């Protein structure tokens, strides 16, 4: 079941993220980048006639080179003829020919810091890095105007579409951007791959680079985090103080030292005061 179907069926986000088989989906999407095996249309009849009629000129002017990590899409009088993938010196009828070369090297796109509203309505500043390459030169040349711009725009849309479904952080254990960053990145990679199939692009990774609260709420969220940290620290101190006081009373009783209820209350009070106090204890001796 695809990630989108899991979400539509109201499956919890955490379960959807962890149960979805991203590797199988990625293999399926990559298989869709390959065109059906069929013979290339080849040169148009007019180009063939001109090539034969002007054979010496055709022989001299039809050579061109394809560099390493580069593919060439050949058009004959505006119609797709073939795709040349192997580097080297190549021959193609020059009449009516249009050679469009495209790089198949790995390319990276850095999405600059952009504002995204999370599921709690908090504005976040997010940036990401995408690594991709062109795996189908015909689609990249003929089906989109500019493959780089197309991939970049689709990446920005996928980023906002996905991250708006999650909170930046959560206190109840539900999935958030802090705890599910790896799974969310894998989902973003497959989501973007689905969007850029028509551009012939193969997405290798989609990594979140930076996630932070927007400046307008950063100060307030910092105070909130500090308050939570102080409360958790106090709870730990109080729990430890109670354990120390209970252990002291138990050990005194085990050694045969019997304390009245009033003395036990004083002992526990003094121990709690000493352990829980922010300042050093100042002992006093009654006169």
PDB file of C-alpha atoms in Angstrom:
ATOM      1  CA  UNK A   1       0.000   0.000   0.000  1.00  0.00           C
ATOM      2  CA  UNK A   2       1.361   3.411  -0.950  1.00  0.00           C
ATOM      3  CA  UNK A   3       2.056   6.142   1.603  1.00  0.00           C
ATOM      4  CA  UNK A   4      -0.784   8.262   0.215  1.00  0.00           C
ATOM      5  CA  UNK A   5      -3.284   5.408   0.623  1.00  0.00           C
ATOM      6  CA  UNK A   6      -2.128   4.833   4.194  1.00  0.00           C
ATOM      7  CA  UNK A   7      -2.800   8.489   4.977  1.00  0.00           C
ATOM      8  CA  UNK A   8      -6.174   8.464   3.210  1.00  0.00           C
ATOM      9  CA  UNK A   9      -7.237   5.422   5.248  1.00  0.00           C
ATOM     10  CA  UNK A  10      -6.561   7.379   8.472  1.00  0.00           C
ATOM     11  CA  UNK A  11      -3.599   5.191   9.434  1.00  0.00           C
ATOM     12  CA  UNK A  12      -1.557   7.048  12.111  1.00  0.00           C
ATOM     13  CA  UNK A  13       1.338   8.988  10.637  1.00  0.00           C
ATOM     14  CA  UNK A  14       3.966   7.132  12.681  1.00  0.00           C
ATOM     15  CA  UNK A  15       2.595   3.783  11.516  1.00  0.00           C
ATOM     16  CA  UNK A  16       2.376   4.989   7.922  1.00  0.00           C
ATOM     17  CA  UNK A  17       5.971   6.211   7.967  1.00  0.00           C
ATOM     18  CA  UNK A  18       7.416   3.013   9.434  1.00  0.00           C
ATOM     19  CA  UNK A  19       5.244   0.432   7.657  1.00  0.00           C
ATOM     20  CA  UNK A  20       5.632   1.851   4.167  1.00  0.00           C
ATOM     21  CA  UNK A  21       8.153  -0.021   1.990  1.00  0.00           C
ATOM     22  CA  UNK A  22      10.119   2.870   0.531  1.00  0.00           C
ATOM     23  CA  UNK A  23      12.724   0.655  -1.153  1.00  0.00           C
ATOM     24  CA  UNK A  24      10.100  -1.261  -3.146  1.00  0.00           C
ATOM     25  CA  UNK A  25       8.382   1.974  -4.157  1.00  0.00           C
ATOM     26  CA  UNK A  26      11.692   3.475  -5.218  1.00  0.00           C
ATOM     27  CA  UNK A  27      12.479   0.476  -7.429  1.00  0.00           C
ATOM     28  CA  UNK A  28       9.033   0.736  -9.009  1.00  0.00           C
ATOM     29  CA  UNK A  29       9.440   4.457  -9.699  1.00  0.00           C
ATOM     30  CA  UNK A  30      12.899   4.000 -11.205  1.00  0.00           C
ATOM     31  CA  UNK A  31      11.566   1.321 -13.529  1.00  0.00           C
ATOM     32  CA  UNK A  32       9.068   3.864 -14.872  1.00  0.00           C
ATOM     33  CA  UNK A  33      11.957   6.059 -16.053  1.00  0.00           C
ATOM     34  CA  UNK A  34      12.804   3.565 -18.783  1.00  0.00           C
ATOM     35  CA  UNK A  35      11.060   4.001 -22.100  1.00  0.00           C
ATOM     36  CA  UNK A  36       9.411   0.938 -23.691  1.00  0.00           C
ATOM     37  CA  UNK A  37      11.794  -0.952 -25.907  1.00  0.00           C
ATOM     38  CA  UNK A  38      11.053   0.061 -29.472  1.00  0.00           C
ATOM     39  CA  UNK A  39      13.069   0.946 -32.516  1.00  0.00           C
ATOM     40  CA  UNK A  40      13.947   4.611 -32.891  1.00  0.00           C
ATOM     41  CA  UNK A  41      11.994   6.429 -35.619  1.00  0.00           C
ATOM     42  CA  UNK A  42      15.250   7.429 -37.308  1.00  0.00           C
ATOM     43  CA  UNK A  43      15.743  10.130 -39.911  1.00  0.00           C
ATOM     44  CA  UNK A  44      12.824  11.567 -41.811  1.00  0.00           C
ATOM     45  CA  UNK A  45      12.412  10.556 -45.492  1.00  0.00           C
ATOM     46  CA  UNK A  46      13.356  14.070 -46.611  1.00  0.00           C
ATOM     47  CA  UNK A  47      16.630  13.906 -44.669  1.00  0.00           C
ATOM     48  CA  UNK A  48      17.424  10.534 -46.232  1.00  0.00           C
ATOM     49  CA  UNK A  49      16.797  11.864 -49.751  1.00  0.00           C
ATOM     50  CA  UNK A  50      18.973  14.939 -49.161  1.00  0.00           C
ATOM     51  CA  UNK A  51      21.652  12.807 -47.579  1.00  0.00           C
ATOM     52  CA  UNK A  52      21.878  10.582 -50.650  1.00  0.00           C
ATOM     53  CA  UNK A  53      21.667  13.464 -53.113  1.00  0.00           C
ATOM     54  CA  UNK A  54      24.432  15.391 -51.369  1.00  0.00           C
ATOM     55  CA  UNK A  55      26.408  12.399 -50.186  1.00  0.00           C
ATOM     56  CA  UNK A  56      29.917  13.971 -50.043  1.00  0.00           C
ATOM     57  CA  UNK A  57      28.671  16.977 -48.070  1.00  0.00           C
ATOM     58  CA  UNK A  58      26.552  14.706 -45.852  1.00  0.00           C
ATOM     59  CA  UNK A  59      29.547  12.474 -45.132  1.00  0.00           C
ATOM     60  CA  UNK A  60      31.697  15.416 -44.054  1.00  0.00           C
ATOM     61  CA  UNK A  61      29.117  17.387 -42.076  1.00  0.00           C
ATOM     62  CA  UNK A  62      27.227  14.707 -40.172  1.00  0.00           C
ATOM     63  CA  UNK A  63      29.833  13.926 -37.503  1.00  0.00           C
ATOM     64  CA  UNK A  64      29.587  15.215 -33.928  1.00  0.00           C
ATOM     65  CA  UNK A  65      30.925  14.248 -30.511  1.00  0.00           C
ATOM     66  CA  UNK A  66      29.180  13.103 -27.339  1.00  0.00           C
ATOM     67  CA  UNK A  67      31.177  13.689 -24.168  1.00  0.00           C
ATOM     68  CA  UNK A  68      31.484  11.437 -21.155  1.00  0.00           C
ATOM     69  CA  UNK A  69      28.437  11.621 -18.828  1.00  0.00           C
ATOM     70  CA  UNK A  70      26.403  13.187 -21.601  1.00  0.00           C
ATOM     71  CA  UNK A  71      23.578  12.045 -23.854  1.00  0.00           C
ATOM     72  CA  UNK A  72      22.420  13.478 -27.157  1.00  0.00           C
ATOM     73  CA  UNK A  73      18.805  13.637 -28.303  1.00  0.00           C
ATOM     74  CA  UNK A  74      18.528  13.771 -32.089  1.00  0.00           C
ATOM     75  CA  UNK A  75      15.608  15.520 -33.782  1.00  0.00           C
ATOM     76  CA  UNK A  76      14.994  15.240 -37.520  1.00  0.00           C
ATOM     77  CA  UNK A  77      12.975  18.152 -38.863  1.00  0.00           C
ATOM     78  CA  UNK A  78      11.412  18.649 -35.421  1.00  0.00           C
ATOM     79  CA  UNK A  79      10.548  14.977 -34.831  1.00  0.00           C
ATOM     80  CA  UNK A  80      12.310  12.746 -32.329  1.00  0.00           C
ATOM     81  CA  UNK A  81      14.749  10.409 -34.073  1.00  0.00           C
ATOM     82  CA  UNK A  82      16.946   8.727 -31.455  1.00  0.00           C
ATOM     83  CA  UNK A  83      18.939   9.110 -28.252  1.00  0.00           C
ATOM     84  CA  UNK A  84      22.682   8.520 -28.290  1.00  0.00           C
ATOM     85  CA  UNK A  85      24.026   7.486 -24.885  1.00  0.00           C
ATOM     86  CA  UNK A  86      27.564   6.279 -25.612  1.00  0.00           C
ATOM     87  CA  UNK A  87      30.371   8.871 -25.650  1.00  0.00           C
ATOM     88  CA  UNK A  88      32.589   9.346 -28.662  1.00  0.00           C
ATOM     89  CA  UNK A  89      32.434  10.432 -32.302  1.00  0.00           C
ATOM     90  CA  UNK A  90      28.955   9.833 -33.738  1.00  0.00           C
ATOM     91  CA  UNK A  91      27.404  10.037 -37.190  1.00  0.00           C
ATOM     92  CA  UNK A  92      23.881  11.298 -37.837  1.00  0.00           C
ATOM     93  CA  UNK A  93      22.437  12.673 -41.051  1.00  0.00           C
ATOM     94  CA  UNK A  94      23.010  16.428 -40.920  1.00  0.00           C
ATOM     95  CA  UNK A  95      19.966  17.416 -43.005  1.00  0.00           C
ATOM     96  CA  UNK A  96      17.215  18.734 -40.765  1.00  0.00           C
ATOM     97  CA  UNK A  97      19.136  17.505 -37.738  1.00  0.00           C
ATOM     98  CA  UNK A  98      18.957  19.135 -34.319  1.00  0.00           C
ATOM     99  CA  UNK A  99      21.316  17.734 -31.673  1.00  0.00           C
ATOM    100  CA  UNK A 100      20.347  18.536 -28.109  1.00  0.00           C
ATOM    101  CA  UNK A 101      22.855  17.412 -25.523  1.00  0.00           C
ATOM    102  CA  UNK A 102      22.128  17.025 -21.838  1.00  0.00           C
ATOM    103  CA  UNK A 103      24.391  16.162 -18.916  1.00  0.00           C
ATOM    104  CA  UNK A 104      23.802  12.963 -16.940  1.00  0.00           C
ATOM    105  CA  UNK A 105      26.162  13.958 -14.109  1.00  0.00           C
ATOM    106  CA  UNK A 106      24.973  14.099 -10.517  1.00  0.00           C
ATOM    107  CA  UNK A 107      23.493  17.505  -9.739  1.00  0.00           C
ATOM    108  CA  UNK A 108      22.494  19.064  -6.441  1.00  0.00           C
ATOM    109  CA  UNK A 109      19.841  21.643  -5.701  1.00  0.00           C
ATOM    110  CA  UNK A 110      19.945  23.580  -2.450  1.00  0.00           C
ATOM    111  CA  UNK A 111      16.535  24.838  -1.453  1.00  0.00           C
ATOM    112  CA  UNK A 112      17.120  28.109   0.413  1.00  0.00           C
ATOM    113  CA  UNK A 113      15.535  28.828   3.752  1.00  0.00           C
ATOM    114  CA  UNK A 114      11.802  28.990   3.325  1.00  0.00           C
ATOM    115  CA  UNK A 115       8.919  29.393   5.755  1.00  0.00           C
ATOM    116  CA  UNK A 116       6.649  26.381   6.272  1.00  0.00           C
ATOM    117  CA  UNK A 117       3.751  26.228   8.730  1.00  0.00           C
ATOM    118  CA  UNK A 118       3.721  22.950  10.678  1.00  0.00           C
ATOM    119  CA  UNK A 119       0.595  21.045  11.734  1.00  0.00           C
ATOM    120  CA  UNK A 120       0.366  23.113  14.952  1.00  0.00           C
ATOM    121  CA  UNK A 121       0.368  26.377  13.020  1.00  0.00           C
ATOM    122  CA  UNK A 122       3.909  27.330  14.020  1.00  0.00           C
ATOM    123  CA  UNK A 123       6.036  28.956  11.271  1.00  0.00           C
ATOM    124  CA  UNK A 124       9.285  27.078  10.653  1.00  0.00           C
ATOM    125  CA  UNK A 125      12.412  27.974   8.720  1.00  0.00           C
ATOM    126  CA  UNK A 126      13.418  24.960   6.626  1.00  0.00           C
ATOM    127  CA  UNK A 127      16.105  24.297   4.026  1.00  0.00           C
ATOM    128  CA  UNK A 128      16.976  21.113   2.144  1.00  0.00           C
ATOM    129  CA  UNK A 129      19.387  19.617  -0.391  1.00  0.00           C
ATOM    130  CA  UNK A 130      18.340  17.403  -3.315  1.00  0.00           C
ATOM    131  CA  UNK A 131      20.730  15.206  -5.307  1.00  0.00           C
ATOM    132  CA  UNK A 132      19.527  13.971  -8.701  1.00  0.00           C
ATOM    133  CA  UNK A 133      20.627  13.144 -12.235  1.00  0.00           C
ATOM    134  CA  UNK A 134      18.991  12.832 -15.629  1.00  0.00           C
ATOM    135  CA  UNK A 135      18.191   9.189 -16.399  1.00  0.00           C
ATOM    136  CA  UNK A 136      15.939   9.708 -19.434  1.00  0.00           C
ATOM    137  CA  UNK A 137      17.349  12.326 -21.785  1.00  0.00           C
ATOM    138  CA  UNK A 138      14.387  12.211 -24.186  1.00  0.00           C
ATOM    139  CA  UNK A 139      11.930  13.248 -21.470  1.00  0.00           C
ATOM    140  CA  UNK A 140      14.281  15.895 -20.079  1.00  0.00           C
ATOM    141  CA  UNK A 141      14.669  17.512 -23.505  1.00  0.00           C
ATOM    142  CA  UNK A 142      11.215  17.106 -25.018  1.00  0.00           C
ATOM    143  CA  UNK A 143       8.712  16.914 -22.156  1.00  0.00           C
ATOM    144  CA  UNK A 144       9.778  19.880 -19.988  1.00  0.00           C
ATOM    145  CA  UNK A 145      11.112  23.345 -20.775  1.00  0.00           C
ATOM    146  CA  UNK A 146      13.961  23.270 -18.259  1.00  0.00           C
ATOM    147  CA  UNK A 147      14.620  20.115 -16.249  1.00  0.00           C
ATOM    148  CA  UNK A 148      16.609  21.889 -13.508  1.00  0.00           C
ATOM    149  CA  UNK A 149      13.893  24.483 -12.882  1.00  0.00           C
ATOM    150  CA  UNK A 150      11.205  21.808 -13.050  1.00  0.00           C
ATOM    151  CA  UNK A 151      12.900  19.619 -10.411  1.00  0.00           C
ATOM    152  CA  UNK A 152      13.539  22.634  -8.166  1.00  0.00           C
ATOM    153  CA  UNK A 153       9.928  23.826  -8.269  1.00  0.00           C
ATOM    154  CA  UNK A 154       8.555  20.349  -7.642  1.00  0.00           C
ATOM    155  CA  UNK A 155      10.969  19.902  -4.721  1.00  0.00           C
ATOM    156  CA  UNK A 156       9.726  23.091  -3.066  1.00  0.00           C
ATOM    157  CA  UNK A 157       6.120  21.962  -3.491  1.00  0.00           C
ATOM    158  CA  UNK A 158       6.848  18.484  -2.077  1.00  0.00           C
ATOM    159  CA  UNK A 159       8.694  19.986   0.897  1.00  0.00           C
ATOM    160  CA  UNK A 160       5.820  22.268   1.903  1.00  0.00           C
ATOM    161  CA  UNK A 161       3.189  19.622   1.174  1.00  0.00           C
ATOM    162  CA  UNK A 162       4.822  17.029   3.440  1.00  0.00           C
ATOM    163  CA  UNK A 163       6.206  19.054   6.339  1.00  0.00           C
ATOM    164  CA  UNK A 164       2.899  20.829   6.915  1.00  0.00           C
ATOM    165  CA  UNK A 165       1.506  17.476   8.103  1.00  0.00           C
ATOM    166  CA  UNK A 166       3.885  17.234  11.082  1.00  0.00           C
ATOM    167  CA  UNK A 167       4.585  19.316  14.187  1.00  0.00           C
ATOM    168  CA  UNK A 168       8.128  20.456  14.834  1.00  0.00           C
ATOM    169  CA  UNK A 169       8.147  18.677  18.189  1.00  0.00           C
ATOM    170  CA  UNK A 170       5.626  16.817  20.326  1.00  0.00           C
ATOM    171  CA  UNK A 171       5.430  15.840  23.974  1.00  0.00           C
ATOM    172  CA  UNK A 172       3.038  12.892  23.600  1.00  0.00           C
ATOM    173  CA  UNK A 173       5.291  10.673  21.473  1.00  0.00           C
ATOM    174  CA  UNK A 174       3.484  11.361  18.194  1.00  0.00           C
ATOM    175  CA  UNK A 175       5.670  11.670  15.068  1.00  0.00           C
ATOM    176  CA  UNK A 176       7.364  15.022  14.633  1.00  0.00           C
ATOM    177  CA  UNK A 177      10.095  16.558  12.516  1.00  0.00           C
ATOM    178  CA  UNK A 178      12.663  16.028  15.258  1.00  0.00           C
ATOM    179  CA  UNK A 179      12.107  12.286  15.689  1.00  0.00           C
ATOM    180  CA  UNK A 180      11.039  11.206  12.189  1.00  0.00           C
ATOM    181  CA  UNK A 181      13.467  13.240  10.067  1.00  0.00           C
ATOM    182  CA  UNK A 182      15.023  10.181   8.399  1.00  0.00           C
ATOM    183  CA  UNK A 183      11.702   8.588   7.470  1.00  0.00           C
ATOM    184  CA  UNK A 184      10.322  11.918   6.278  1.00  0.00           C
ATOM    185  CA  UNK A 185      13.396  12.413   4.065  1.00  0.00           C
ATOM    186  CA  UNK A 186      12.828   9.006   2.456  1.00  0.00           C
ATOM    187  CA  UNK A 187       9.182   9.849   1.862  1.00  0.00           C
ATOM    188  CA  UNK A 188      10.167  13.212   0.357  1.00  0.00           C
ATOM    189  CA  UNK A 189      12.618  11.463  -1.972  1.00  0.00           C
ATOM    190  CA  UNK A 190       9.946   9.107  -3.335  1.00  0.00           C
ATOM    191  CA  UNK A 191       7.320  11.846  -3.493  1.00  0.00           C
ATOM    192  CA  UNK A 192       9.634  14.073  -5.531  1.00  0.00           C
ATOM    193  CA  UNK A 193      10.601  11.128  -7.743  1.00  0.00           C
ATOM    194  CA  UNK A 194       6.938  10.599  -8.581  1.00  0.00           C
ATOM    195  CA  UNK A 195       6.564  14.279  -9.481  1.00  0.00           C
ATOM    196  CA  UNK A 196       9.631  14.462 -11.762  1.00  0.00           C
ATOM    197  CA  UNK A 197       9.182  11.244 -13.748  1.00  0.00           C
ATOM    198  CA  UNK A 198       8.048  13.254 -16.769  1.00  0.00           C
ATOM    199  CA  UNK A 199      11.313  15.231 -16.646  1.00  0.00           C
ATOM    200  CA  UNK A 200      13.408  12.045 -16.794  1.00  0.00           C
ATOM    201  CA  UNK A 201      15.104  12.863 -13.469  1.00  0.00           C
ATOM    202  CA  UNK A 202      16.295  10.240 -11.002  1.00  0.00           C
ATOM    203  CA  UNK A 203      16.256  11.528  -7.408  1.00  0.00           C
ATOM    204  CA  UNK A 204      18.983   9.983  -5.256  1.00  0.00           C
ATOM    205  CA  UNK A 205      18.347  11.838  -1.992  1.00  0.00           C
ATOM    206  CA  UNK A 206      16.247  14.565  -0.414  1.00  0.00           C
ATOM    207  CA  UNK A 207      17.851  15.637   2.860  1.00  0.00           C
ATOM    208  CA  UNK A 208      16.501  18.182   5.320  1.00  0.00           C
ATOM    209  CA  UNK A 209      19.348  20.593   5.996  1.00  0.00           C
ATOM    210  CA  UNK A 210      17.995  22.924   8.667  1.00  0.00           C
ATOM    211  CA  UNK A 211      14.784  23.085  10.708  1.00  0.00           C
ATOM    212  CA  UNK A 212      14.154  25.841  13.220  1.00  0.00           C
ATOM    213  CA  UNK A 213      11.388  28.065  14.501  1.00  0.00           C
ATOM    214  CA  UNK A 214      10.846  31.324  12.659  1.00  0.00           C
ATOM    215  CA  UNK A 215      12.371  34.396  14.379  1.00  0.00           C
ATOM    216  CA  UNK A 216       8.972  35.792  15.348  1.00  0.00           C
ATOM    217  CA  UNK A 217       8.245  32.849  17.659  1.00  0.00           C
ATOM    218  CA  UNK A 218      11.760  31.578  18.384  1.00  0.00           C
ATOM    219  CA  UNK A 219      12.114  33.570  21.634  1.00  0.00           C
ATOM    220  CA  UNK A 220       8.777  32.325  22.974  1.00  0.00           C
ATOM    221  CA  UNK A 221       9.568  28.711  22.073  1.00  0.00           C
ATOM    222  CA  UNK A 222      12.973  29.017  23.752  1.00  0.00           C
ATOM    223  CA  UNK A 223      11.298  30.103  26.999  1.00  0.00           C
ATOM    224  CA  UNK A 224       8.899  27.175  26.679  1.00  0.00           C
ATOM    225  CA  UNK A 225      11.756  24.728  26.216  1.00  0.00           C
ATOM    226  CA  UNK A 226      13.603  26.217  29.184  1.00  0.00           C
ATOM    227  CA  UNK A 227      10.470  25.919  31.340  1.00  0.00           C
ATOM    228  CA  UNK A 228      10.019  22.271  30.344  1.00  0.00           C
ATOM    229  CA  UNK A 229      13.674  21.549  31.127  1.00  0.00           C
ATOM    230  CA  UNK A 230      13.390  23.219  34.557  1.00  0.00           C
ATOM    231  CA  UNK A 231      10.236  21.239  35.400  1.00  0.00           C
ATOM    232  CA  UNK A 232      11.826  17.949  34.356  1.00  0.00           C
ATOM    233  CA  UNK A 233      14.939  18.737  36.400  1.00  0.00           C
ATOM    234  CA  UNK A 234      12.828  19.610  39.458  1.00  0.00           C
ATOM    235  CA  UNK A 235      10.864  16.387  39.128  1.00  0.00           C
ATOM    236  CA  UNK A 236      14.105  14.403  39.061  1.00  0.00           C
ATOM    237  CA  UNK A 237      15.435  16.241  42.133  1.00  0.00           C
ATOM    238  CA  UNK A 238      12.220  15.765  44.118  1.00  0.00           C
ATOM    239  CA  UNK A 239      12.046  12.079  43.240  1.00  0.00           C
ATOM    240  CA  UNK A 240      15.656  11.638  44.356  1.00  0.00           C
ATOM    241  CA  UNK A 241      15.052  13.560  47.587  1.00  0.00           C
ATOM    242  CA  UNK A 242      12.048  11.394  48.467  1.00  0.00           C
ATOM    243  CA  UNK A 243      14.080   8.234  47.828  1.00  0.00           C
ATOM    244  CA  UNK A 244      16.940   9.542  50.021  1.00  0.00           C
ATOM    245  CA  UNK A 245      14.577  10.433  52.894  1.00  0.00           C
ATOM    246  CA  UNK A 246      12.760   7.091  52.744  1.00  0.00           C
ATOM    247  CA  UNK A 247      16.059   5.198  52.611  1.00  0.00           C
ATOM    248  CA  UNK A 248      17.408   7.135  55.632  1.00  0.00           C
ATOM    249  CA  UNK A 249      14.358   6.322  57.770  1.00  0.00           C
ATOM    250  CA  UNK A 250      14.472   2.649  56.700  1.00  0.00           C
ATOM    251  CA  UNK A 251      18.175   2.267  57.474  1.00  0.00           C
ATOM    252  CA  UNK A 252      17.796   3.909  60.902  1.00  0.00           C
ATOM    253  CA  UNK A 253      14.989   1.484  61.748  1.00  0.00           C
ATOM    254  CA  UNK A 254      17.083  -1.448  60.478  1.00  0.00           C
ATOM    255  CA  UNK A 255      19.885  -0.465  62.912  1.00  0.00           C
ATOM    256  CA  UNK A 256      17.499  -0.379  65.844  1.00  0.00           C
ATOM    257  CA  UNK A 257      17.150   3.388  66.088  1.00  0.00           C
ATOM    258  CA  UNK A 258      13.504   4.059  66.624  1.00  0.00           C
ATOM    259  CA  UNK A 259      12.162   7.506  65.813  1.00  0.00           C
ATOM    260  CA  UNK A 260       8.812   8.865  66.750  1.00  0.00           C
ATOM    261  CA  UNK A 261       6.479  10.076  64.021  1.00  0.00           C
ATOM    262  CA  UNK A 262       7.341  13.650  64.884  1.00  0.00           C
ATOM    263  CA  UNK A 263      11.098  12.959  64.651  1.00  0.00           C
ATOM    264  CA  UNK A 264      10.638  11.138  61.355  1.00  0.00           C
ATOM    265  CA  UNK A 265       8.694  14.112  59.981  1.00  0.00           C
ATOM    266  CA  UNK A 266      11.491  16.504  61.052  1.00  0.00           C
ATOM    267  CA  UNK A 267      14.151  14.251  59.487  1.00  0.00           C
ATOM    268  CA  UNK A 268      12.295  13.977  56.212  1.00  0.00           C
ATOM    269  CA  UNK A 269      11.609  17.726  56.148  1.00  0.00           C
ATOM    270  CA  UNK A 270      15.262  18.581  56.759  1.00  0.00           C
ATOM    271  CA  UNK A 271      16.492  16.141  54.106  1.00  0.00           C
ATOM    272  CA  UNK A 272      14.018  17.428  51.523  1.00  0.00           C
ATOM    273  CA  UNK A 273      15.002  21.006  52.302  1.00  0.00           C
ATOM    274  CA  UNK A 274      18.716  20.264  51.915  1.00  0.00           C
ATOM    275  CA  UNK A 275      18.394  18.223  48.697  1.00  0.00           C
ATOM    276  CA  UNK A 276      15.780  20.362  46.921  1.00  0.00           C
ATOM    277  CA  UNK A 277      17.152  23.770  47.838  1.00  0.00           C
ATOM    278  CA  UNK A 278      18.930  25.831  45.193  1.00  0.00           C
ATOM    279  CA  UNK A 279      21.295  27.284  47.813  1.00  0.00           C
ATOM    280  CA  UNK A 280      23.692  25.578  50.178  1.00  0.00           C
ATOM    281  CA  UNK A 281      22.089  24.508  53.442  1.00  0.00           C
ATOM    282  CA  UNK A 282      22.897  26.686  56.511  1.00  0.00           C
ATOM    283  CA  UNK A 283      22.820  24.454  59.624  1.00  0.00           C
ATOM    284  CA  UNK A 284      21.449  26.023  62.832  1.00  0.00           C
ATOM    285  CA  UNK A 285      21.950  24.741  66.377  1.00  0.00           C
ATOM    286  CA  UNK A 286      19.259  25.507  68.951  1.00  0.00           C
ATOM    287  CA  UNK A 287      20.561  27.063  72.197  1.00  0.00           C
TER     288      UNK A 287
END
